[in-house]
């Protein structure tokens, strides 16, 4: 079995400040938590930005630039910039910072879909900021837009023109077929990094059978030697599905972007706490953790000296 890549997604754009006081919101907090997560064993840091005033998701390159270079200076982790941003942002906004810095890795969402956590708004009565409630409720009537043309544009402007490779975010089995379509179009080459996602309202459910379906479908479409499989389980499914992925020879993603909890009813106090937990589980299974440079080799990345920041 090869070493396991731990990705840590530090803050995201779905959770809001009221949901956990530990969610990093400012550039300082994002940088500190990201660096601690890398020290704990995360080889890849998946990054979004938030408005320092009130924690609202933002795609503003001026905000990203307050923490990304700092993380790069203090860790050798692979910096992975989101191109998904938030379902409420335009594609141009979502791409702005990645185009500026040409990172080694970016997320790339493989289809348009419903993507929601609006039922959470019903459970919260006391919001910390006024923007949060309408923001969470608006998911119910929003589309996470990733058309074939959008995906092609991202593959061209980031992949072909800037040498960035991708964390292909696949929320359904059809997204693997979309990925196969772009290989046939000649727009991307192995090794692929497939981040399969379970438990988002609008995507596949968190049943282990779905992991098996994604794995066997990816084997058939791409051949096992041509891709690295990874698993992101949302919310309470995070750790069990990550462990299942590792047992199946896959990689794992944790982080407060996808779950605010460490265990039942217990908020994680930091991203690093989740990284340490999955690391303990992996090591108990006699699995080894990939270093950032090992992850670079496994994913065919261009190297940290070839980015523009
Ligand atoms: N939080 C994930 C389910 C992106 O950044 O491109 C979605 C995500 C999208 O990570
Ligand atoms: Zn993300």
mmCIF file of C-alpha atoms and ligand atoms in Angstrom:
data_model
loop_
_atom_site.group_PDB
_atom_site.id
_atom_site.type_symbol
_atom_site.label_atom_id
_atom_site.label_comp_id
_atom_site.label_asym_id
_atom_site.label_seq_id
_atom_site.Cartn_x
_atom_site.Cartn_y
_atom_site.Cartn_z
ATOM 1 C CA UNK A 1 0.000 0.000 0.000
ATOM 2 C CA UNK A 2 1.339 3.482 -0.757
ATOM 3 C CA UNK A 3 1.539 6.273 1.772
ATOM 4 C CA UNK A 4 -1.625 8.192 2.642
ATOM 5 C CA UNK A 5 -1.999 11.861 1.686
ATOM 6 C CA UNK A 6 -3.837 13.880 4.315
ATOM 7 C CA UNK A 7 -5.525 16.988 2.917
ATOM 8 C CA UNK A 8 -6.769 19.554 5.419
ATOM 9 C CA UNK A 9 -9.468 21.995 4.233
ATOM 10 C CA UNK A 10 -9.087 24.805 6.720
ATOM 11 C CA UNK A 11 -12.176 27.026 6.556
ATOM 12 C CA UNK A 12 -14.323 26.667 3.387
ATOM 13 C CA UNK A 13 -17.375 28.743 2.590
ATOM 14 C CA UNK A 14 -20.355 26.764 3.849
ATOM 15 C CA UNK A 15 -19.975 26.950 7.612
ATOM 16 C CA UNK A 16 -20.544 30.337 9.260
ATOM 17 C CA UNK A 17 -19.062 31.917 12.406
ATOM 18 C CA UNK A 18 -22.051 31.107 14.622
ATOM 19 C CA UNK A 19 -21.654 27.394 13.958
ATOM 20 C CA UNK A 20 -18.266 27.186 15.689
ATOM 21 C CA UNK A 21 -16.119 29.753 17.432
ATOM 22 C CA UNK A 22 -13.100 27.688 16.328
ATOM 23 C CA UNK A 23 -13.699 28.204 12.596
ATOM 24 C CA UNK A 24 -10.773 30.374 11.434
ATOM 25 C CA UNK A 25 -12.019 33.634 9.902
ATOM 26 C CA UNK A 26 -9.179 36.153 9.807
ATOM 27 C CA UNK A 27 -5.981 35.855 7.744
ATOM 28 C CA UNK A 28 -4.018 35.379 10.984
ATOM 29 C CA UNK A 29 -6.303 32.615 12.228
ATOM 30 C CA UNK A 30 -6.366 30.854 8.843
ATOM 31 C CA UNK A 31 -2.565 30.998 8.607
ATOM 32 C CA UNK A 32 -2.034 29.792 12.185
ATOM 33 C CA UNK A 33 -4.468 26.892 11.869
ATOM 34 C CA UNK A 34 -3.113 25.899 8.448
ATOM 35 C CA UNK A 35 0.486 25.884 9.680
ATOM 36 C CA UNK A 36 -0.466 23.831 12.743
ATOM 37 C CA UNK A 37 -2.376 21.379 10.512
ATOM 38 C CA UNK A 38 0.701 20.946 8.311
ATOM 39 C CA UNK A 39 2.866 20.358 11.386
ATOM 40 C CA UNK A 40 0.365 17.710 12.482
ATOM 41 C CA UNK A 41 0.751 15.833 9.186
ATOM 42 C CA UNK A 42 -1.374 17.433 6.472
ATOM 43 C CA UNK A 43 0.555 17.299 3.182
ATOM 44 C CA UNK A 44 -2.013 19.444 1.357
ATOM 45 C CA UNK A 45 -3.783 22.571 2.617
ATOM 46 C CA UNK A 46 -7.037 23.360 0.779
ATOM 47 C CA UNK A 47 -7.690 27.073 1.223
ATOM 48 C CA UNK A 48 -10.589 29.531 0.988
ATOM 49 C CA UNK A 49 -10.611 33.146 2.191
ATOM 50 C CA UNK A 50 -12.961 35.028 4.492
ATOM 51 C CA UNK A 51 -13.620 38.692 5.072
ATOM 52 C CA UNK A 52 -11.582 39.623 8.163
ATOM 53 C CA UNK A 53 -14.366 41.953 9.391
ATOM 54 C CA UNK A 54 -17.180 39.425 9.732
ATOM 55 C CA UNK A 55 -16.043 36.020 8.459
ATOM 56 C CA UNK A 56 -18.113 36.168 5.276
ATOM 57 C CA UNK A 57 -16.613 34.028 2.456
ATOM 58 C CA UNK A 58 -14.703 36.163 -0.032
ATOM 59 C CA UNK A 59 -12.650 35.538 -3.169
ATOM 60 C CA UNK A 60 -10.728 38.812 -2.856
ATOM 61 C CA UNK A 61 -7.073 38.231 -3.832
ATOM 62 C CA UNK A 62 -6.020 40.930 -1.334
ATOM 63 C CA UNK A 63 -7.369 38.770 1.482
ATOM 64 C CA UNK A 64 -5.816 35.542 0.178
ATOM 65 C CA UNK A 65 -2.474 37.327 -0.115
ATOM 66 C CA UNK A 66 -2.557 38.098 3.604
ATOM 67 C CA UNK A 67 -2.226 34.433 4.525
ATOM 68 C CA UNK A 68 -1.141 32.241 1.579
ATOM 69 C CA UNK A 69 2.475 33.500 1.299
ATOM 70 C CA UNK A 70 2.777 33.237 5.082
ATOM 71 C CA UNK A 71 1.681 29.594 5.034
ATOM 72 C CA UNK A 72 4.134 28.918 2.199
ATOM 73 C CA UNK A 73 6.944 30.528 4.217
ATOM 74 C CA UNK A 74 6.333 28.447 7.343
ATOM 75 C CA UNK A 75 5.480 25.044 5.844
ATOM 76 C CA UNK A 76 6.396 22.963 2.818
ATOM 77 C CA UNK A 77 2.801 21.746 2.472
ATOM 78 C CA UNK A 78 1.186 21.828 -0.956
ATOM 79 C CA UNK A 79 -0.990 24.936 -1.213
ATOM 80 C CA UNK A 80 -4.320 24.104 -2.865
ATOM 81 C CA UNK A 81 -6.463 27.113 -3.770
ATOM 82 C CA UNK A 82 -10.194 26.608 -4.194
ATOM 83 C CA UNK A 83 -11.791 27.371 -7.539
ATOM 84 C CA UNK A 84 -15.182 26.421 -6.107
ATOM 85 C CA UNK A 85 -15.178 29.450 -3.816
ATOM 86 C CA UNK A 86 -18.777 29.588 -2.713
ATOM 87 C CA UNK A 87 -21.973 28.712 -4.572
ATOM 88 C CA UNK A 88 -22.831 32.413 -4.295
ATOM 89 C CA UNK A 89 -19.750 33.673 -6.233
ATOM 90 C CA UNK A 90 -19.211 34.207 -9.975
ATOM 91 C CA UNK A 91 -16.705 32.048 -11.823
ATOM 92 C CA UNK A 92 -14.514 35.079 -12.535
ATOM 93 C CA UNK A 93 -14.315 35.854 -8.810
ATOM 94 C CA UNK A 94 -13.677 32.205 -7.958
ATOM 95 C CA UNK A 95 -10.662 32.117 -10.294
ATOM 96 C CA UNK A 96 -9.118 35.507 -9.566
ATOM 97 C CA UNK A 97 -6.517 34.568 -6.945
ATOM 98 C CA UNK A 98 -5.529 31.241 -8.511
ATOM 99 C CA UNK A 99 -4.868 33.024 -11.820
ATOM 100 C CA UNK A 100 -2.670 35.512 -9.974
ATOM 101 C CA UNK A 101 -0.464 32.986 -8.189
ATOM 102 C CA UNK A 102 -0.483 29.852 -10.428
ATOM 103 C CA UNK A 103 -0.534 27.393 -7.512
ATOM 104 C CA UNK A 104 0.642 23.795 -7.658
ATOM 105 C CA UNK A 105 -2.884 22.552 -6.975
ATOM 106 C CA UNK A 106 -6.457 23.895 -7.230
ATOM 107 C CA UNK A 107 -9.814 22.297 -6.575
ATOM 108 C CA UNK A 108 -11.991 21.669 -9.626
ATOM 109 C CA UNK A 109 -15.630 20.719 -9.148
ATOM 110 C CA UNK A 110 -16.770 18.275 -11.807
ATOM 111 C CA UNK A 111 -20.393 19.232 -12.337
ATOM 112 C CA UNK A 112 -23.210 21.684 -11.660
ATOM 113 C CA UNK A 113 -25.426 20.674 -8.772
ATOM 114 C CA UNK A 114 -27.550 21.628 -5.797
ATOM 115 C CA UNK A 115 -25.223 22.127 -2.816
ATOM 116 C CA UNK A 116 -26.898 23.086 0.400
ATOM 117 C CA UNK A 117 -26.953 23.237 4.135
ATOM 118 C CA UNK A 118 -30.077 25.381 4.443
ATOM 119 C CA UNK A 119 -31.740 23.010 6.978
ATOM 120 C CA UNK A 120 -29.038 24.029 9.471
ATOM 121 C CA UNK A 121 -30.505 27.561 9.526
ATOM 122 C CA UNK A 122 -33.671 26.203 11.165
ATOM 123 C CA UNK A 123 -31.711 25.065 14.211
ATOM 124 C CA UNK A 124 -29.981 28.393 14.916
ATOM 125 C CA UNK A 125 -31.781 31.253 16.656
ATOM 126 C CA UNK A 126 -28.922 33.425 17.842
ATOM 127 C CA UNK A 127 -26.685 34.460 14.918
ATOM 128 C CA UNK A 128 -23.364 36.207 15.525
ATOM 129 C CA UNK A 129 -23.505 38.293 12.301
ATOM 130 C CA UNK A 130 -26.526 39.554 10.342
ATOM 131 C CA UNK A 131 -25.261 38.168 7.010
ATOM 132 C CA UNK A 132 -25.213 34.554 8.164
ATOM 133 C CA UNK A 133 -28.902 33.602 8.245
ATOM 134 C CA UNK A 134 -29.787 34.884 4.725
ATOM 135 C CA UNK A 135 -26.511 33.422 3.439
ATOM 136 C CA UNK A 136 -27.302 29.929 4.740
ATOM 137 C CA UNK A 137 -30.974 30.132 3.687
ATOM 138 C CA UNK A 138 -29.981 31.220 0.154
ATOM 139 C CA UNK A 139 -28.342 27.823 -0.464
ATOM 140 C CA UNK A 140 -31.856 26.378 -0.886
ATOM 141 C CA UNK A 141 -32.360 28.286 -4.145
ATOM 142 C CA UNK A 142 -28.780 28.352 -5.461
ATOM 143 C CA UNK A 143 -26.996 26.260 -8.055
ATOM 144 C CA UNK A 144 -23.336 25.377 -7.706
ATOM 145 C CA UNK A 145 -22.424 26.165 -11.294
ATOM 146 C CA UNK A 146 -19.701 24.114 -12.971
ATOM 147 C CA UNK A 147 -20.752 23.688 -16.610
ATOM 148 C CA UNK A 148 -18.650 21.821 -19.164
ATOM 149 C CA UNK A 149 -17.552 25.206 -20.495
ATOM 150 C CA UNK A 150 -16.574 26.406 -17.012
ATOM 151 C CA UNK A 151 -14.553 23.245 -16.390
ATOM 152 C CA UNK A 152 -12.881 23.524 -19.799
ATOM 153 C CA UNK A 153 -11.940 27.124 -19.077
ATOM 154 C CA UNK A 154 -10.374 26.187 -15.741
ATOM 155 C CA UNK A 155 -8.443 23.299 -17.295
ATOM 156 C CA UNK A 156 -7.118 25.654 -19.961
ATOM 157 C CA UNK A 157 -6.270 28.798 -18.014
ATOM 158 C CA UNK A 158 -4.918 27.089 -14.912
ATOM 159 C CA UNK A 159 -3.902 23.646 -16.169
ATOM 160 C CA UNK A 160 -2.516 24.209 -19.649
ATOM 161 C CA UNK A 161 -1.353 27.807 -19.254
ATOM 162 C CA UNK A 162 -0.076 27.760 -15.661
ATOM 163 C CA UNK A 163 0.881 24.140 -14.968
ATOM 164 C CA UNK A 164 -1.545 23.855 -12.043
ATOM 165 C CA UNK A 165 -2.916 20.379 -11.333
ATOM 166 C CA UNK A 166 -6.264 19.618 -9.757
ATOM 167 C CA UNK A 167 -8.102 18.086 -6.854
ATOM 168 C CA UNK A 168 -11.087 16.849 -8.893
ATOM 169 C CA UNK A 169 -14.072 17.170 -6.570
ATOM 170 C CA UNK A 170 -16.610 14.476 -7.477
ATOM 171 C CA UNK A 171 -19.939 14.440 -5.635
ATOM 172 C CA UNK A 172 -21.594 11.817 -7.785
ATOM 173 C CA UNK A 173 -20.676 8.990 -10.105
ATOM 174 C CA UNK A 174 -21.558 11.131 -13.150
ATOM 175 C CA UNK A 175 -18.720 13.465 -12.203
ATOM 176 C CA UNK A 176 -16.242 10.641 -12.885
ATOM 177 C CA UNK A 177 -17.698 10.312 -16.372
ATOM 178 C CA UNK A 178 -17.295 14.076 -16.829
ATOM 179 C CA UNK A 179 -13.636 13.662 -15.886
ATOM 180 C CA UNK A 180 -13.283 10.836 -18.432
ATOM 181 C CA UNK A 181 -14.841 13.133 -21.052
ATOM 182 C CA UNK A 182 -12.115 15.748 -20.495
ATOM 183 C CA UNK A 183 -9.397 13.092 -20.771
ATOM 184 C CA UNK A 184 -10.888 12.026 -24.098
ATOM 185 C CA UNK A 185 -10.915 15.691 -25.149
ATOM 186 C CA UNK A 186 -7.164 15.753 -24.492
ATOM 187 C CA UNK A 187 -7.470 18.452 -21.842
ATOM 188 C CA UNK A 188 -5.897 16.546 -18.959
ATOM 189 C CA UNK A 189 -3.531 13.716 -18.238
ATOM 190 C CA UNK A 190 -2.871 11.323 -15.348
ATOM 191 C CA UNK A 191 -2.068 11.067 -12.522
ATOM 192 C CA UNK A 192 -5.511 12.293 -11.475
ATOM 193 C CA UNK A 193 -6.306 13.275 -7.897
ATOM 194 C CA UNK A 194 -9.936 12.322 -7.348
ATOM 195 C CA UNK A 195 -11.542 13.785 -4.234
ATOM 196 C CA UNK A 196 -14.776 11.840 -3.849
ATOM 197 C CA UNK A 197 -17.325 13.611 -1.665
ATOM 198 C CA UNK A 198 -20.138 12.109 0.403
ATOM 199 C CA UNK A 199 -22.829 13.568 2.607
ATOM 200 C CA UNK A 200 -23.345 16.993 1.029
ATOM 201 C CA UNK A 201 -27.047 17.756 0.528
ATOM 202 C CA UNK A 202 -27.258 17.672 -3.284
ATOM 203 C CA UNK A 203 -24.561 15.023 -3.753
ATOM 204 C CA UNK A 204 -24.071 11.335 -2.954
ATOM 205 C CA UNK A 205 -25.023 10.078 0.475
ATOM 206 C CA UNK A 206 -22.434 8.858 2.999
ATOM 207 C CA UNK A 207 -23.028 5.131 2.465
ATOM 208 C CA UNK A 208 -19.832 3.045 2.247
ATOM 209 C CA UNK A 209 -21.356 1.307 -0.802
ATOM 210 C CA UNK A 210 -20.957 4.631 -2.629
ATOM 211 C CA UNK A 211 -17.208 4.616 -1.925
ATOM 212 C CA UNK A 212 -17.017 1.204 -3.521
ATOM 213 C CA UNK A 213 -19.040 2.381 -6.527
ATOM 214 C CA UNK A 214 -16.788 5.412 -6.999
ATOM 215 C CA UNK A 215 -13.637 3.303 -6.627
ATOM 216 C CA UNK A 216 -14.712 0.575 -9.052
ATOM 217 C CA UNK A 217 -16.030 3.126 -11.569
ATOM 218 C CA UNK A 218 -12.769 5.070 -11.402
ATOM 219 C CA UNK A 219 -10.805 1.819 -11.843
ATOM 220 C CA UNK A 220 -12.820 1.052 -14.967
ATOM 221 C CA UNK A 221 -12.648 4.554 -16.464
ATOM 222 C CA UNK A 222 -9.050 5.473 -15.653
ATOM 223 C CA UNK A 223 -7.148 2.346 -14.517
ATOM 224 C CA UNK A 224 -5.947 2.133 -10.912
ATOM 225 C CA UNK A 225 -2.378 3.191 -11.822
ATOM 226 C CA UNK A 226 -3.625 6.489 -13.290
ATOM 227 C CA UNK A 227 -5.357 8.056 -10.336
ATOM 228 C CA UNK A 228 -5.161 8.679 -6.599
ATOM 229 C CA UNK A 229 -8.394 8.225 -4.747
ATOM 230 C CA UNK A 230 -9.334 10.398 -1.788
ATOM 231 C CA UNK A 231 -12.421 10.682 0.391
ATOM 232 C CA UNK A 232 -14.161 13.605 2.030
ATOM 233 C CA UNK A 233 -17.108 12.751 4.274
ATOM 234 C CA UNK A 234 -19.147 15.758 5.389
ATOM 235 C CA UNK A 235 -20.061 16.348 9.018
ATOM 236 C CA UNK A 236 -20.198 13.300 11.266
ATOM 237 C CA UNK A 237 -19.183 11.035 8.380
ATOM 238 C CA UNK A 238 -15.742 12.625 8.120
ATOM 239 C CA UNK A 239 -13.641 10.241 10.203
ATOM 240 C CA UNK A 240 -15.449 6.941 9.459
ATOM 241 C CA UNK A 241 -15.351 7.518 5.701
ATOM 242 C CA UNK A 242 -11.731 8.721 5.809
ATOM 243 C CA UNK A 243 -10.766 5.513 7.616
ATOM 244 C CA UNK A 244 -12.716 3.463 5.050
ATOM 245 C CA UNK A 245 -10.853 5.202 2.224
ATOM 246 C CA UNK A 246 -7.497 4.448 3.801
ATOM 247 C CA UNK A 247 -8.372 0.768 4.215
ATOM 248 C CA UNK A 248 -9.275 0.737 0.505
ATOM 249 C CA UNK A 249 -5.841 2.141 -0.379
ATOM 250 C CA UNK A 250 -7.100 5.715 -0.702
ATOM 251 C CA UNK A 251 -6.237 9.101 0.753
ATOM 252 C CA UNK A 252 -8.172 11.308 3.162
ATOM 253 C CA UNK A 253 -9.451 14.858 3.594
ATOM 254 C CA UNK A 254 -10.343 16.410 6.919
ATOM 255 C CA UNK A 255 -10.678 20.004 8.129
ATOM 256 C CA UNK A 256 -13.242 22.436 9.487
ATOM 257 C CA UNK A 257 -14.455 23.225 5.951
ATOM 258 C CA UNK A 258 -16.180 19.852 5.887
ATOM 259 C CA UNK A 259 -16.872 19.078 9.552
ATOM 260 C CA UNK A 260 -16.813 21.247 12.657
ATOM 261 C CA UNK A 261 -16.635 18.249 14.969
ATOM 262 C CA UNK A 262 -14.006 15.968 16.420
ATOM 263 C CA UNK A 263 -16.468 13.374 17.689
ATOM 264 C CA UNK A 264 -20.114 13.112 18.679
ATOM 265 C CA UNK A 265 -21.242 16.464 20.127
ATOM 266 C CA UNK A 266 -17.659 17.692 20.460
ATOM 267 C CA UNK A 267 -16.529 20.664 18.397
ATOM 268 C CA UNK A 268 -12.975 20.434 17.057
ATOM 269 C CA UNK A 269 -10.942 23.259 18.572
ATOM 270 C CA UNK A 270 -8.685 23.417 15.521
ATOM 271 C CA UNK A 271 -7.987 21.881 12.156
ATOM 272 C CA UNK A 272 -4.848 20.287 13.566
ATOM 273 C CA UNK A 273 -6.946 18.396 16.086
ATOM 274 C CA UNK A 274 -8.777 16.648 13.231
ATOM 275 C CA UNK A 275 -5.491 15.984 11.411
ATOM 276 C CA UNK A 276 -4.008 14.436 14.558
ATOM 277 C CA UNK A 277 -7.078 12.246 14.990
ATOM 278 C CA UNK A 278 -7.047 10.833 11.453
ATOM 279 C CA UNK A 279 -3.298 10.414 11.695
ATOM 280 C CA UNK A 280 -3.689 8.326 14.862
ATOM 281 C CA UNK A 281 -6.301 6.168 13.136
ATOM 282 C CA UNK A 282 -4.075 5.677 10.079
ATOM 283 C CA UNK A 283 -1.015 4.842 12.145
ATOM 284 C CA UNK A 284 -3.007 2.349 14.217
ATOM 285 C CA UNK A 285 -3.798 0.688 10.878
ATOM 286 C CA UNK A 286 -0.030 0.560 10.165
ATOM 287 C CA UNK A 287 -0.406 3.064 7.340
ATOM 288 C CA UNK A 288 2.255 5.673 6.677
ATOM 289 C CA UNK A 289 1.565 9.364 6.119
ATOM 290 C CA UNK A 290 2.857 11.020 2.942
ATOM 291 C CA UNK A 291 5.093 14.051 3.354
ATOM 292 C CA UNK A 292 4.382 17.081 1.156
ATOM 293 C CA UNK A 293 7.169 16.096 -1.242
ATOM 294 C CA UNK A 294 5.884 12.535 -1.415
ATOM 295 C CA UNK A 295 2.419 13.928 -2.186
ATOM 296 C CA UNK A 296 3.967 16.097 -4.931
ATOM 297 C CA UNK A 297 5.552 13.020 -6.503
ATOM 298 C CA UNK A 298 2.336 10.970 -6.193
ATOM 299 C CA UNK A 299 0.256 13.710 -7.853
ATOM 300 C CA UNK A 300 2.798 14.888 -10.454
ATOM 301 C CA UNK A 301 2.864 18.474 -9.175
ATOM 302 C CA UNK A 302 5.176 21.094 -10.676
ATOM 303 C CA UNK A 303 6.890 22.048 -7.399
ATOM 304 C CA UNK A 304 6.656 24.834 -4.856
ATOM 305 C CA UNK A 305 9.354 26.885 -6.592
ATOM 306 C CA UNK A 306 7.150 27.246 -9.698
ATOM 307 C CA UNK A 307 4.369 29.312 -8.167
ATOM 308 C CA UNK A 308 3.910 33.043 -8.406
ATOM 309 C CA UNK A 309 3.987 34.194 -4.791
HETATM 310 N N1 LIG B 1 -16.391 21.629 0.955
HETATM 311 C C1 LIG B 1 -16.397 20.774 -0.190
HETATM 312 C C2 LIG B 1 -17.532 19.785 -0.078
HETATM 313 C C3 LIG B 1 -14.132 23.808 -3.505
HETATM 314 O O1 LIG B 1 -13.504 24.408 -2.663
HETATM 315 O O2 LIG B 1 -13.835 23.832 -4.697
HETATM 316 C C4 LIG B 1 -16.481 21.562 -1.438
HETATM 317 C C5 LIG B 1 -15.242 22.233 -1.883
HETATM 318 C C6 LIG B 1 -15.364 23.013 -3.124
HETATM 319 O O3 LIG B 1 -14.186 22.095 -1.300
HETATM 320 ZN ZN1 LIG B 2 -13.275 24.014 -0.625
#
